[in-house]
Coordinates of C-alpha atoms and ligand atoms in Angstrom, one line a residue:
M187 CA 50.7 86.7 117.8
P188 CA 47.1 87.9 117.2
T189 CA 45.1 85.8 114.8
S190 CA 42.6 87.2 112.3
E191 CA 39.8 85.7 114.4
S192 CA 41.0 87.4 117.6
V193 CA 41.3 90.7 115.8
R194 CA 37.8 90.3 114.4
E195 CA 36.5 89.7 117.9
L196 CA 38.3 92.8 119.1
F197 CA 36.6 94.8 116.4
A198 CA 33.2 93.5 117.7
T199 CA 33.8 95.2 121.1
P200 CA 31.3 97.9 121.8
L201 CA 32.9 101.1 120.5
L202 CA 33.2 103.0 123.8
D203 CA 34.6 99.9 125.6
L204 CA 37.2 99.6 122.8
V205 CA 38.1 103.3 123.0
F206 CA 38.4 103.1 126.8
Q207 CA 40.7 100.1 126.6
A208 CA 42.8 101.8 123.9
A209 CA 43.1 105.0 125.9
Q210 CA 44.4 102.9 128.8
V211 CA 47.0 101.2 126.7
H212 CA 47.9 104.5 125.1
R213 CA 48.6 106.1 128.5
L214 CA 50.9 103.3 129.6
H215 CA 53.2 103.8 126.6
H216 CA 52.9 107.4 125.5
D217 CA 52.2 111.0 126.7
P218 CA 48.5 111.1 125.8
L219 CA 48.6 114.9 125.3
E220 CA 51.4 114.9 122.7
V221 CA 50.8 114.8 119.0
Q222 CA 53.6 114.5 116.4
R223 CA 53.4 116.7 113.4
C224 CA 54.8 115.3 110.1
T225 CA 54.9 117.2 106.8
L226 CA 54.5 115.5 103.5
L227 CA 56.2 116.5 100.2
S228 CA 55.6 114.9 96.8
I229 CA 59.2 114.9 95.4
K230 CA 58.1 113.2 92.2
T231 CA 54.5 113.5 91.1
G232 CA 52.3 111.6 88.7
G233 CA 52.8 109.3 85.7
C234 CA 53.1 106.2 87.9
P235 CA 53.0 102.8 86.2
E236 CA 51.1 101.1 89.0
D237 CA 47.2 100.9 88.8
C238 CA 46.3 101.6 92.5
G239 CA 42.5 102.3 92.2
Y240 CA 42.5 105.2 94.8
C241 CA 45.5 107.1 93.5
S242 CA 45.5 110.4 91.6
Q243 CA 49.1 109.7 90.3
S244 CA 48.5 106.5 88.4
A245 CA 49.1 106.8 84.6
W246 CA 46.2 104.3 84.2
H247 CA 43.6 106.8 85.3
K248 CA 43.6 109.1 82.3
D249 CA 40.6 111.1 83.5
A250 CA 42.3 112.0 86.8
E251 CA 43.8 115.5 86.3
S252 CA 47.0 115.1 88.1
P253 CA 50.2 117.0 87.1
V254 CA 53.3 115.1 86.1
D255 CA 56.4 116.6 87.7
P256 CA 59.9 115.2 87.5
L257 CA 62.1 114.6 90.6
M258 CA 62.6 117.9 92.4
S259 CA 66.0 119.3 93.0
R260 CA 67.9 118.8 96.2
E261 CA 67.8 122.5 96.9
E262 CA 64.0 122.8 96.5
V263 CA 63.5 119.9 98.8
R264 CA 65.9 121.3 101.4
A265 CA 64.1 124.6 101.3
A266 CA 60.7 122.8 101.8
A267 CA 62.1 120.8 104.8
E268 CA 63.5 124.0 106.4
R269 CA 60.0 125.6 106.0
A270 CA 58.4 122.5 107.6
K271 CA 60.8 122.6 110.5
E272 CA 60.1 126.3 111.0
A273 CA 56.4 125.6 111.1
G274 CA 56.9 123.0 113.8
A275 CA 57.2 119.6 112.0
T276 CA 59.5 117.0 113.5
R277 CA 59.2 114.5 110.7
F278 CA 59.6 115.2 107.0
C279 CA 58.1 112.6 104.6
M280 CA 59.0 112.5 100.9
G281 CA 56.9 110.6 98.4
A282 CA 57.7 109.6 94.9
A283 CA 55.2 108.1 92.3
W284 CA 57.5 105.3 91.3
R285 CA 57.0 101.5 91.0
Q286 CA 60.6 101.3 92.2
P287 CA 63.5 103.7 92.2
R288 CA 65.8 103.6 89.2
E289 CA 69.5 103.3 89.9
G290 CA 71.7 106.3 89.1
E291 CA 71.6 110.0 89.6
Q292 CA 68.0 110.1 90.7
F293 CA 68.4 107.6 93.5
E294 CA 71.6 109.4 94.6
R295 CA 69.7 112.6 94.8
V296 CA 67.1 111.1 97.0
L297 CA 69.9 109.9 99.3
D298 CA 71.2 113.5 99.5
M299 CA 67.6 114.7 100.4
V300 CA 67.5 112.2 103.2
R301 CA 70.9 113.4 104.5
D302 CA 69.8 117.0 104.3
V303 CA 66.6 116.3 106.3
R304 CA 68.5 114.5 109.0
A305 CA 71.0 117.3 109.2
L306 CA 68.2 119.6 110.0
G307 CA 67.5 117.4 113.1
M308 CA 64.2 116.0 111.8
E309 CA 63.1 112.4 111.3
A310 CA 63.2 111.5 107.6
C311 CA 60.8 109.2 105.9
V312 CA 60.6 108.3 102.2
T313 CA 58.1 106.3 100.2
L314 CA 59.6 105.3 96.8
G315 CA 57.8 102.0 95.9
M316 CA 59.6 98.6 95.8
L317 CA 63.3 98.4 96.9
T318 CA 66.2 96.1 96.3
D319 CA 68.4 95.0 99.2
S320 CA 71.1 97.3 98.1
Q321 CA 68.8 100.3 97.9
A322 CA 67.5 99.6 101.4
E323 CA 71.0 99.4 102.7
R324 CA 72.0 102.7 101.1
L325 CA 69.0 104.4 102.5
A326 CA 70.0 103.1 105.9
E327 CA 73.5 104.5 105.5
A328 CA 72.1 107.9 104.5
G329 CA 70.4 107.9 107.9
L330 CA 66.8 107.3 106.9
T331 CA 64.5 107.1 110.0
A332 CA 61.6 105.2 108.4
Y333 CA 60.4 103.8 105.1
N334 CA 56.7 104.1 104.3
H335 CA 55.2 101.2 102.4
N336 CA 51.6 100.5 103.1
I337 CA 49.8 97.2 102.7
D338 CA 46.7 99.3 102.1
T339 CA 44.0 96.6 102.9
S340 CA 43.6 92.9 103.6
E341 CA 45.3 90.3 101.4
R342 CA 41.8 89.1 100.3
F343 CA 40.7 92.6 99.1
Y344 CA 44.0 93.8 97.7
P345 CA 43.6 92.4 94.1
Q346 CA 40.4 94.4 93.8
I347 CA 42.3 97.6 94.3
I348 CA 45.7 97.0 92.7
T349 CA 46.6 94.5 90.0
T350 CA 50.1 95.5 88.9
R351 CA 51.7 94.2 92.1
T352 CA 50.8 91.7 94.8
F353 CA 50.3 91.8 98.5
E354 CA 53.3 89.5 98.7
D355 CA 55.5 92.0 96.8
R356 CA 54.6 94.6 99.4
L357 CA 55.6 92.2 102.3
E358 CA 58.9 91.5 100.6
T359 CA 60.0 95.1 100.4
I360 CA 58.9 95.6 104.0
Q361 CA 61.2 92.7 104.9
R362 CA 64.1 94.2 103.0
V363 CA 63.6 97.5 104.8
Q364 CA 63.6 95.7 108.2
D365 CA 66.7 93.7 107.3
A366 CA 68.5 96.9 106.5
G367 CA 67.7 98.2 110.0
I368 CA 65.3 100.9 108.9
H369 CA 62.0 101.4 110.8
V370 CA 58.9 100.6 108.9
C371 CA 56.0 102.9 108.5
C372 CA 53.1 100.7 107.3
G373 CA 49.4 101.1 107.3
G374 CA 46.4 101.3 105.0
I375 CA 43.3 103.0 103.7
L376 CA 39.8 102.8 105.0
G377 CA 36.6 103.4 103.0
M378 CA 37.5 101.6 99.7
G379 CA 34.5 99.3 99.9
E380 CA 36.2 96.7 102.2
H381 CA 34.4 95.0 105.0
R382 CA 35.2 95.4 108.7
G383 CA 36.7 91.9 108.5
D384 CA 39.2 93.2 105.9
R385 CA 40.2 95.9 108.2
A386 CA 40.7 93.3 111.0
D387 CA 42.8 91.1 108.7
M388 CA 44.9 94.0 107.6
L389 CA 45.6 94.9 111.3
A390 CA 46.4 91.3 112.1
T391 CA 49.1 91.3 109.3
L392 CA 50.6 94.6 110.7
A393 CA 50.5 93.5 114.3
N394 CA 52.3 90.2 113.4
M395 CA 55.2 92.0 111.8
D396 CA 58.4 91.4 113.7
P397 CA 59.3 94.0 114.8
Q398 CA 55.9 95.8 114.7
P399 CA 55.9 98.9 112.5
E400 CA 57.4 102.0 114.1
S401 CA 54.4 103.9 112.7
V402 CA 51.0 103.0 111.4
P403 CA 49.3 105.5 109.1
I404 CA 45.5 105.1 109.1
N405 CA 44.3 106.9 105.9
S406 CA 40.7 107.2 104.9
L407 CA 40.1 107.4 101.2
V408 CA 40.4 110.8 99.7
R409 CA 38.1 110.4 96.6
V410 CA 39.8 111.7 93.5
A411 CA 37.7 112.4 90.4
G412 CA 38.7 110.2 87.4
T413 CA 40.0 107.3 89.6
P414 CA 38.0 104.0 89.8
L415 CA 37.2 104.8 93.5
A416 CA 35.9 108.3 92.8
D417 CA 32.3 107.3 93.7
G418 CA 31.0 105.2 96.5
A419 CA 29.4 105.3 99.9
D420 CA 31.2 107.3 102.5
L421 CA 32.6 105.4 105.5
D422 CA 31.0 105.9 108.9
P423 CA 33.6 108.1 110.7
L424 CA 33.2 106.0 113.8
E425 CA 34.7 103.1 111.9
I426 CA 37.9 105.2 111.7
V427 CA 37.8 105.6 115.5
R428 CA 37.3 101.9 115.9
M429 CA 40.3 101.2 113.6
V430 CA 42.5 103.6 115.5
A431 CA 41.5 102.1 118.9
A432 CA 42.2 98.5 117.7
T433 CA 45.5 99.6 116.2
R434 CA 46.6 101.2 119.5
I435 CA 45.6 98.1 121.5
L436 CA 47.4 95.7 119.1
M437 CA 50.5 97.9 118.6
P438 CA 51.0 99.7 121.9
K439 CA 54.4 101.2 121.1
S440 CA 53.8 102.3 117.5
R441 CA 53.1 105.8 116.4
V442 CA 49.5 105.7 115.2
R443 CA 49.1 108.4 112.5
L444 CA 45.7 109.8 111.7
A445 CA 46.7 110.3 108.1
A446 CA 44.8 111.2 104.9
G447 CA 41.1 112.1 105.2
R448 CA 41.1 114.5 108.2
L449 CA 39.6 117.3 106.1
Q450 CA 36.4 115.2 105.9
L451 CA 36.6 114.2 109.6
E452 CA 34.8 116.5 111.9
P453 CA 36.6 117.7 115.1
G454 CA 34.5 115.4 117.5
A455 CA 35.6 112.3 115.5
Q456 CA 39.2 113.5 115.5
A457 CA 39.1 114.0 119.2
L458 CA 37.9 110.5 119.7
C459 CA 40.8 109.2 117.5
F460 CA 43.3 111.1 119.7
L461 CA 41.6 109.7 122.8
A462 CA 41.8 106.2 121.3
G463 CA 45.6 106.6 120.8
A464 CA 46.3 108.5 117.5
N465 CA 49.4 110.5 118.2
S466 CA 50.6 111.8 114.9
I467 CA 49.1 113.8 112.1
F468 CA 50.1 115.2 108.7
F469 CA 50.4 118.9 109.1
G470 CA 50.4 121.4 106.3
D471 CA 47.7 122.4 103.8
K472 CA 48.6 119.6 101.3
L473 CA 49.2 115.9 101.5
L474 CA 50.9 114.6 98.3
T475 CA 48.4 115.8 95.7
T476 CA 45.2 116.4 97.7
P477 CA 44.3 119.1 100.4
N478 CA 44.8 118.7 104.1
P479 CA 43.5 121.0 106.9
E480 CA 45.0 124.5 107.0
I481 CA 47.9 124.9 109.5
D482 CA 46.0 127.5 111.5
D483 CA 42.8 125.3 111.7
D484 CA 44.9 122.4 113.0
A485 CA 46.7 124.5 115.5
Q486 CA 43.3 125.7 116.8
L487 CA 42.0 122.2 116.9
L488 CA 45.0 120.9 119.0
Q489 CA 44.6 123.9 121.3
R490 CA 40.9 123.3 121.8
L491 CA 41.6 119.7 122.7
G492 CA 44.5 120.7 125.0
L493 CA 47.0 118.7 123.0
R494 CA 50.6 119.6 122.7
I495 CA 52.9 119.4 119.8
A496 CA 55.8 116.9 120.2
D497 CA 58.7 119.2 119.7
H498 CA 61.4 116.6 119.6
A499 CA 62.2 113.8 117.1
S500 CA 61.5 110.4 118.6
A501 CA 64.3 108.8 120.7
H502 CA 64.6 105.9 118.3
A503 CA 64.8 108.1 115.2
Ligands
SAM1954 N1 54.4 105.1 95.1 C1 54.7 104.7 96.5 C2 53.9 103.6 97.0 O1 52.7 103.4 96.6 O2 54.4 102.8 97.8 C3 54.5 105.9 97.4 C4 53.5 107.0 97.3 S1 51.8 106.4 97.7 C5 50.9 107.8 97.2 C6 51.7 106.3 99.4 C7 50.4 105.9 100.1 O3 49.5 106.9 100.1 C8 49.7 104.7 99.4 O4 50.2 103.5 99.8 C9 48.3 104.9 100.0 O5 48.2 104.1 101.2 C10 48.2 106.4 100.3 N2 47.2 107.0 99.4 C11 47.4 107.3 98.1 N3 46.4 107.9 97.5 C12 45.4 108.0 98.5 C13 44.1 108.5 98.6 N4 43.5 109.0 97.5 N5 43.4 108.4 99.8 C14 44.0 107.9 100.9 N6 45.3 107.4 100.9 C15 46.0 107.4 99.7
DTB1955 C1 50.5 107.5 104.0 O1 50.1 106.5 104.5 N1 49.7 108.5 103.7 C2 50.5 109.6 103.0 C3 52.0 109.0 103.1 N2 51.8 107.7 103.6 C4 52.9 109.1 102.0 C5 50.0 109.8 101.6 C6 48.6 110.3 101.6 C7 48.2 110.6 100.2 C8 46.8 111.1 100.0 C9 46.4 111.4 98.6 C10 47.2 112.4 98.0 O2 47.4 113.5 98.5 O3 47.6 112.2 96.8
SF4_1956 FE1 51.9 104.8 92.1 FE2 52.0 104.8 94.8 FE3 50.0 106.0 93.5 FE4 50.2 103.4 93.5 S1 49.9 104.7 95.3 S2 49.7 104.6 91.7 S3 52.4 103.1 93.5 S4 52.1 106.6 93.4

C-alpha cells in the first residue's frame, strides 16, 4: 500500500536511477522488447455536457472547433475495427463524449460493437463516462476486456480542471467496473499545470486500487485551441519519463500505455519511456479528435529501437 509520501520520495530519485530500477522491474514481468498497439476510434464525438478543461469535445468550450457527430453505426465501427486489425492492432478502444450512456437503442448498439470487436479476436475497450451497476454488468456479458475511466490528476488538483463531476464520482464508476469483473484502464494527463506532487498523488491513488488497473494510460496534454488549457508552459519531456518509470515500479504487472502527446515527444524521450517500462501505444494517425504519429513513422521508430509488436491479445483479455 504505497502512501503519497512514499511515492513523492520515489519521484525524488535521480532520473537515471529511477529508470534503471523501472527497467529491472519491467524485465521481471514483461518481454521488454514487446509493445502493444491499440487503435482508438471516437464513436460519438463532441457536444459533451462535462466541462473538462483539456477537452476539445466539451460543449462548454464554444471556441474549440470540434465537430459534433452522433453515435456511429455498428457497421461503420466494425469496418474500422477490421482495418485496425489488418494494420496490426490487438486492442480496439472506442470513446464516446457522454457524461453517461443513456439506456436504450444507443447503449444496445455499443454492446453490439463490443461483441463485434471481440469476435475479431481483439481486446475491446470502451470509455463512455459514468456507468450504473447494470450497465457495467451488461458490458461484462458482452465480453468487454477493459473499461477506460481516467482519474486524470490528483484529488487536490482535480477541481481546477473539471467542475461538473468529482474525483469521488470517478472512483465510484471504477469500483462498479471492477465489481462487474471488467478490467480497469485508468490513468491521467500530465502537463495541465499540476505539480510533481500531484502526479505522485495520482499514482498513489492508482497503485492502491485493488486490483491495480490492468492498464495505465499516461497522456500528456494535447493543447486544443479554444479550451481553457490551450496556453501554458510545456512540460519537460523528462517528467513524462519519470512518470512512466514510477508507474512501472508501482504497478509491475500493468500495461503502461504511452498515450496522447507522442507527436510532441521526440524519439529519444520515447525510447527512454520504453526502457522505463512503457509497453503499449496508440497506433494510427488519429487519437479521438487530435493527431497521432503516422503509422509508417511509428513502424520506423519501433524498428529503429528493435522493438517488436505484440501480435497477440493479452492472456487475461
Ligand atoms: N467522456 C469519457 C470520459 O471522459 O470518461 C471518455 C472520453 S475522454 C476523451 C477519455 C480521456 O482522454 C480523458 O479522461 C482524458 O484523460 C483524455 N484526454 C481527453 N482530451 C485530452 C487532451 N486534449 N490531451 C490529453 N488527454 C486527453
Ligand atoms: C486515454 O487515456 N487516452 C485516450 C483514451 N484514453 C480514450 C484518449 C486521448 C485523447 C486525446 C485528445 C483527443 O484526441 O481528443
Ligand atoms: Fe466529455 Fe470525456 Fe471530454 Fe470530459 S473528457 S468533456 S467527459 S468527452
